[in-house]
Amino acid sequence: MTQRMTITRPDDWHLHLRDGAMLKAVLPETARDFARAIIMPNLVPPVVTAVDAAAYRERILAALPDGSDFKPLMTLYLTDDTDPADVAAAHADGLITSVKLYPAGATTNSSSGVTNIDKVMPVLEKMAAIGCPMNVHGEVTTPEVDIFDREAVFIDTVLDPLRRRLPELKVISEHITTKNGVDYVASAGDNLAATITTHHLIINRNHMLVGGIKPHYYCLPVAKREEHRLALRKAATSGDKSFFLGTDSAPHIDPNKESSCGCAGVFSATNTMACLAHVFEEEGALDKLEGFASLHGPAYYGLAPNEAKIELVKSAIPVDYPAHIETGEGPVTVFNPGYDLHWRVV
Ligand code: DOR
Ligand code: ZN
């Protein structure tokens, strides 16, 4: 039996598009289903100034397929030296939507990130005053802290103290992976929300490590134990407006993933809506998919939802999603949920 469902066209509130040939190859995969996306600034070199963001935005628009009306929502990469006035001007111009805080060393291309919150307080205070939100990669980088505990420790030692110090700052805790993150966000007030990735709703750390290491499931924050995945699924499918989709689709060419020191990142742009429909159907919550993918994000960012709709169709025969996409730099493996997908966007 064919099942059909129409929802408001979704947005991706956390996306890596890269640059050059990679940008050209991955952008259509997102623009096909999504109307807008928050574009991560962790290029090499990073997008740190308004001038950088304007130039990157132009490169994205130039790489769009003909006729696409996809809108990149630009971010700035916060460094210890970011100028509050530059952020304020870029936000007032509508050039940037938010600013991304990477703790230095937390993830891919984060070496120019923030070394100490105190150093960026003037910028954060300015952002709070002008209503510019902060996206945060919520992991500590302290070597003594176990990688599986880094998110929980960040909440206790960095995020909660910061939010008490500056409650007016609007924060998005990016790609939460733990029950601790879910509980913290659910109990916080209006100025905290969280994105959840597609893959963290589907894989736990066993999927990555049991029966041989699966480099294409390695990302940061790393997938946690099953109880955390279940907490994320519950949050995403609950209808709570504090949780919305940020795929964190992060392409790396296969040789850089299948390596003795593999890069972190899962590329899920190609089949994200199919994976989500599968998850929400499993949870008996297909009626909550539109909120998660299309409504809660714009509401939190103070934007209107998209006017356009998409139709999702479920067929008896599995959909043949590509195992990888070709880029000018090499193949990029598409996220494999480990089961057949029957949903597609038409
Ligand atoms: O897995 C990840 N990949 N996590 C991040 O935070 C960055 C991203 C990337 O840029 O590859
Ligand atoms: Zn990311």
XYZ file of C-alpha atoms and ligand atoms in Angstrom:
358
model
C 0.000 0.000 0.000
C 1.346 3.424 -0.898
C 1.291 5.972 1.903
C 1.523 9.713 1.276
C 2.156 12.661 3.497
C 2.443 16.386 2.792
C 4.453 18.646 5.084
C 5.842 22.162 5.008
C 9.162 22.167 3.159
C 11.859 21.471 5.773
C 15.008 23.386 6.704
C 18.337 22.039 7.928
C 19.496 23.973 10.972
C 23.065 22.605 10.894
C 24.843 21.811 7.637
C 28.396 21.567 6.296
C 28.673 22.487 2.622
C 32.479 22.906 2.350
C 33.783 24.793 -0.679
C 34.932 24.392 -4.288
C 34.254 21.065 -6.014
C 32.848 19.503 -2.828
C 30.363 22.367 -2.396
C 29.235 21.981 -5.995
C 28.626 18.249 -5.479
C 26.906 18.252 -2.074
C 24.778 21.407 -2.347
C 22.180 19.883 -4.737
C 21.696 16.988 -2.294
C 20.419 19.453 0.323
C 18.731 21.940 -2.004
C 16.561 19.157 -3.447
C 14.517 18.717 -0.249
C 15.365 21.678 1.973
C 14.506 25.364 1.581
C 17.103 26.817 3.933
C 20.055 25.708 6.003
C 22.320 27.119 8.668
C 25.733 26.918 7.009
C 28.608 25.916 9.242
C 31.671 28.178 8.978
C 34.454 25.637 9.661
C 36.174 26.004 6.312
C 39.946 26.163 5.965
C 40.491 29.032 6.658
C 37.281 29.559 8.660
C 34.552 32.113 7.965
C 35.433 34.610 10.678
C 34.436 38.035 9.394
C 31.443 39.564 7.660
C 33.585 39.904 4.541
C 34.339 36.159 4.639
C 30.649 35.314 5.130
C 29.544 37.518 2.221
C 32.109 35.901 -0.096
C 31.187 32.369 1.018
C 27.488 33.131 0.543
C 28.204 34.210 -3.049
C 30.127 30.991 -3.723
C 27.196 28.952 -2.391
C 24.659 30.831 -4.493
C 26.875 30.388 -7.568
C 27.057 26.624 -6.937
C 23.275 26.155 -6.754
C 21.559 24.147 -9.484
C 19.671 26.320 -12.000
C 16.270 27.371 -10.746
C 16.902 26.468 -7.094
C 15.583 28.945 -4.530
C 17.545 27.395 -1.649
C 18.615 30.036 0.865
C 21.875 29.665 2.810
C 21.671 31.154 6.308
C 25.203 32.223 7.074
C 27.102 31.962 10.348
C 30.361 33.382 11.630
C 33.041 31.300 13.298
C 33.718 32.753 16.724
C 37.387 33.177 17.621
C 39.134 34.724 20.601
C 39.665 37.795 18.405
C 36.176 38.255 16.921
C 35.163 41.904 16.806
C 31.728 42.511 18.403
C 31.097 45.412 16.006
C 31.702 43.214 12.950
C 29.198 40.644 14.250
C 26.630 43.339 15.028
C 26.953 44.910 11.568
C 26.702 41.537 9.783
C 23.620 40.646 11.814
C 21.972 44.035 11.258
C 22.567 43.670 7.493
C 20.870 40.277 7.494
C 24.108 38.747 6.202
C 24.437 36.338 9.128
C 21.775 34.489 11.079
C 23.930 33.325 13.980
C 27.443 32.819 15.305
C 29.050 29.433 15.908
C 31.133 28.677 18.976
C 33.586 25.797 18.594
C 35.681 25.103 21.659
C 39.239 25.093 20.222
C 40.148 21.563 19.142
C 36.677 20.042 19.651
C 36.156 18.879 16.084
C 37.029 19.204 12.380
C 38.760 22.531 11.645
C 38.151 23.936 15.102
C 41.736 24.923 15.898
C 40.844 28.628 15.601
C 37.940 28.163 18.016
C 37.440 29.671 21.432
C 40.099 28.840 24.024
C 38.255 30.348 26.990
C 34.709 31.718 27.265
C 35.973 34.757 29.148
C 37.800 35.888 26.004
C 34.583 36.111 23.992
C 32.259 37.553 26.628
C 32.194 41.011 24.961
C 31.020 39.400 21.702
C 28.444 37.223 23.472
C 27.144 40.228 25.399
C 26.772 42.133 22.147
C 24.972 39.165 20.572
C 22.591 38.938 23.521
C 21.866 42.670 23.227
C 21.077 42.545 19.503
C 19.287 39.175 19.501
C 21.891 37.263 17.485
C 21.756 33.567 18.449
C 24.759 31.386 19.227
C 25.170 27.859 17.880
C 27.423 25.876 20.148
C 29.392 22.672 19.669
C 28.856 21.465 23.212
C 31.868 19.354 24.079
C 34.796 20.045 26.366
C 38.223 19.324 24.940
C 40.006 18.663 28.229
C 42.231 15.640 27.520
C 41.344 13.987 30.852
C 37.637 13.930 30.036
C 36.551 10.737 28.306
C 35.230 11.383 24.810
C 31.877 9.804 25.689
C 31.470 12.235 28.621
C 32.462 15.430 26.853
C 28.936 16.645 26.169
C 27.663 16.075 29.702
C 30.724 17.776 31.206
C 30.324 20.721 28.825
C 26.747 21.280 29.978
C 27.761 21.332 33.628
C 30.998 23.275 33.395
C 30.550 25.621 30.431
C 27.014 25.909 29.081
C 25.065 26.165 32.303
C 27.455 28.709 33.896
C 27.392 30.754 30.667
C 23.600 30.750 30.514
C 23.403 31.881 34.144
C 25.869 34.656 33.416
C 24.099 35.760 30.236
C 20.482 34.514 30.300
C 19.485 36.865 27.470
C 21.712 35.036 24.963
C 19.724 32.804 22.636
C 21.554 29.489 22.359
C 21.245 26.450 20.135
C 22.981 23.420 21.548
C 24.034 21.724 18.327
C 23.738 18.015 17.596
C 22.986 16.841 21.116
C 23.766 13.165 21.639
C 22.912 12.438 25.264
C 19.994 12.118 27.647
C 21.810 14.776 29.690
C 21.491 17.154 26.743
C 17.834 16.289 26.212
C 16.975 16.805 29.889
C 18.913 20.049 30.128
C 17.282 21.560 27.051
C 13.790 20.334 27.940
C 13.993 21.966 31.347
C 15.593 25.227 30.188
C 13.598 28.334 29.406
C 12.897 30.056 26.119
C 16.514 30.886 25.282
C 17.795 27.368 24.738
C 16.976 24.884 21.996
C 18.802 21.931 20.477
C 19.330 20.424 17.084
C 19.360 16.666 16.678
C 20.937 14.891 13.713
C 19.314 12.185 11.654
C 22.083 9.687 12.313
C 22.040 10.072 16.108
C 18.389 8.966 16.020
C 19.480 5.781 14.239
C 22.896 4.653 15.450
C 24.420 4.102 18.864
C 28.076 3.391 19.591
C 27.620 -0.349 19.091
C 26.615 0.255 15.498
C 29.951 1.997 15.050
C 32.181 -0.416 16.964
C 30.718 -3.935 17.158
C 31.731 -6.417 14.465
C 34.430 -4.163 13.029
C 34.885 -0.404 13.103
C 32.533 1.505 10.777
C 34.316 4.722 9.870
C 31.262 6.155 8.126
C 29.439 6.159 11.481
C 32.202 8.132 13.174
C 31.257 11.719 13.866
C 31.538 14.287 16.630
C 29.973 14.296 19.073
C 30.477 10.552 18.843
C 27.370 8.327 19.039
C 26.656 7.260 22.608
C 25.071 4.214 24.268
C 21.542 3.051 23.453
C 19.781 4.803 26.341
C 20.953 8.112 24.903
C 19.760 7.297 21.398
C 16.351 6.423 22.845
C 16.217 9.726 24.735
C 17.002 11.585 21.500
C 14.252 9.723 19.633
C 11.786 10.532 22.370
C 12.717 14.214 22.304
C 12.623 14.493 18.506
C 9.251 12.793 18.213
C 7.700 14.431 21.296
C 6.451 17.595 19.619
C 8.524 19.690 22.063
C 9.406 22.869 20.137
C 12.858 23.028 21.747
C 14.094 20.228 19.482
C 14.528 20.461 15.747
C 16.471 19.034 12.847
C 20.082 19.883 12.189
C 21.511 17.081 10.076
C 25.175 17.955 10.628
C 25.617 16.381 7.206
C 29.403 16.647 6.923
C 31.033 15.247 3.790
C 34.547 13.839 3.745
C 35.893 11.842 0.812
C 36.090 8.111 1.470
C 39.920 7.908 1.638
C 39.820 10.437 4.487
C 37.191 8.406 6.380
C 38.620 4.941 5.681
C 42.000 5.797 7.098
C 44.254 5.048 10.067
C 43.180 8.461 11.373
C 39.721 8.929 9.898
C 37.830 12.221 9.794
C 34.658 12.780 11.822
C 31.475 13.365 9.882
C 28.400 11.591 8.516
C 27.032 12.614 5.132
C 23.248 12.276 5.259
C 21.936 15.046 2.997
C 20.878 12.600 0.292
C 18.462 10.466 2.315
C 17.753 12.423 5.488
C 14.028 12.943 4.949
C 13.575 9.236 4.128
C 15.477 8.223 7.272
C 13.446 10.627 9.396
C 10.125 9.422 8.011
C 11.244 5.869 8.827
C 12.187 6.823 12.404
C 9.044 8.846 13.069
C 6.879 6.062 11.642
C 8.625 3.505 13.878
C 7.867 5.750 16.846
C 4.216 6.083 15.801
C 4.817 9.817 15.443
C 4.592 10.688 11.750
C 2.336 13.566 12.778
C 5.312 15.094 14.648
C 7.724 15.035 11.702
C 6.599 18.380 10.303
C 7.182 20.122 13.630
C 10.673 18.656 13.982
C 11.829 19.204 10.393
C 9.887 22.279 9.297
C 8.282 24.317 12.092
C 10.212 24.348 15.383
C 13.454 25.617 13.815
C 12.027 28.724 12.146
C 9.955 29.482 15.245
C 13.067 29.459 17.426
C 15.066 31.593 14.987
C 12.148 34.043 14.655
C 11.602 33.235 10.977
C 8.439 32.297 9.123
C 8.058 28.652 8.124
C 8.411 27.939 4.412
C 5.302 28.377 2.296
C 6.177 25.511 -0.030
C 5.253 21.919 0.784
C 6.903 18.607 0.044
C 5.242 15.265 -0.381
C 6.683 12.120 1.157
C 5.656 8.826 -0.364
C 6.164 5.362 1.073
C 6.289 2.504 -1.384
C 6.382 -1.257 -0.818
C 9.579 -1.552 -2.846
C 12.677 -0.075 -1.177
C 14.032 3.138 -2.653
C 17.409 2.805 -4.327
C 19.414 5.590 -2.663
C 23.001 5.862 -3.898
C 25.661 4.340 -1.646
C 27.893 7.290 -2.405
C 27.939 10.470 -4.436
C 30.762 11.469 -6.726
C 32.462 14.774 -6.078
C 35.279 16.477 -7.937
C 37.499 15.433 -5.023
C 36.475 11.758 -4.746
C 33.524 9.649 -3.585
C 31.548 10.531 -0.449
C 29.629 7.707 1.218
C 25.958 8.390 1.945
C 24.699 7.524 5.437
C 23.494 3.917 5.533
C 20.858 3.468 8.246
C 21.378 -0.287 8.144
C 17.934 -1.077 6.778
C 15.927 -0.528 3.621
C 14.299 2.858 3.165
C 10.810 2.972 1.693
C 10.124 6.680 1.936
C 11.083 9.275 -0.642
C 10.408 12.932 -1.324
C 8.527 13.431 -4.583
O 31.341 14.888 12.835
C 31.519 16.083 12.672
N 31.955 16.575 11.495
N 31.282 16.916 13.687
C 31.590 18.215 13.628
O 31.381 18.896 14.590
C 32.244 18.772 12.418
C 31.959 17.969 11.237
C 32.833 18.305 10.058
O 33.017 19.478 9.761
O 33.310 17.386 9.399
Zn 28.630 20.156 12.429
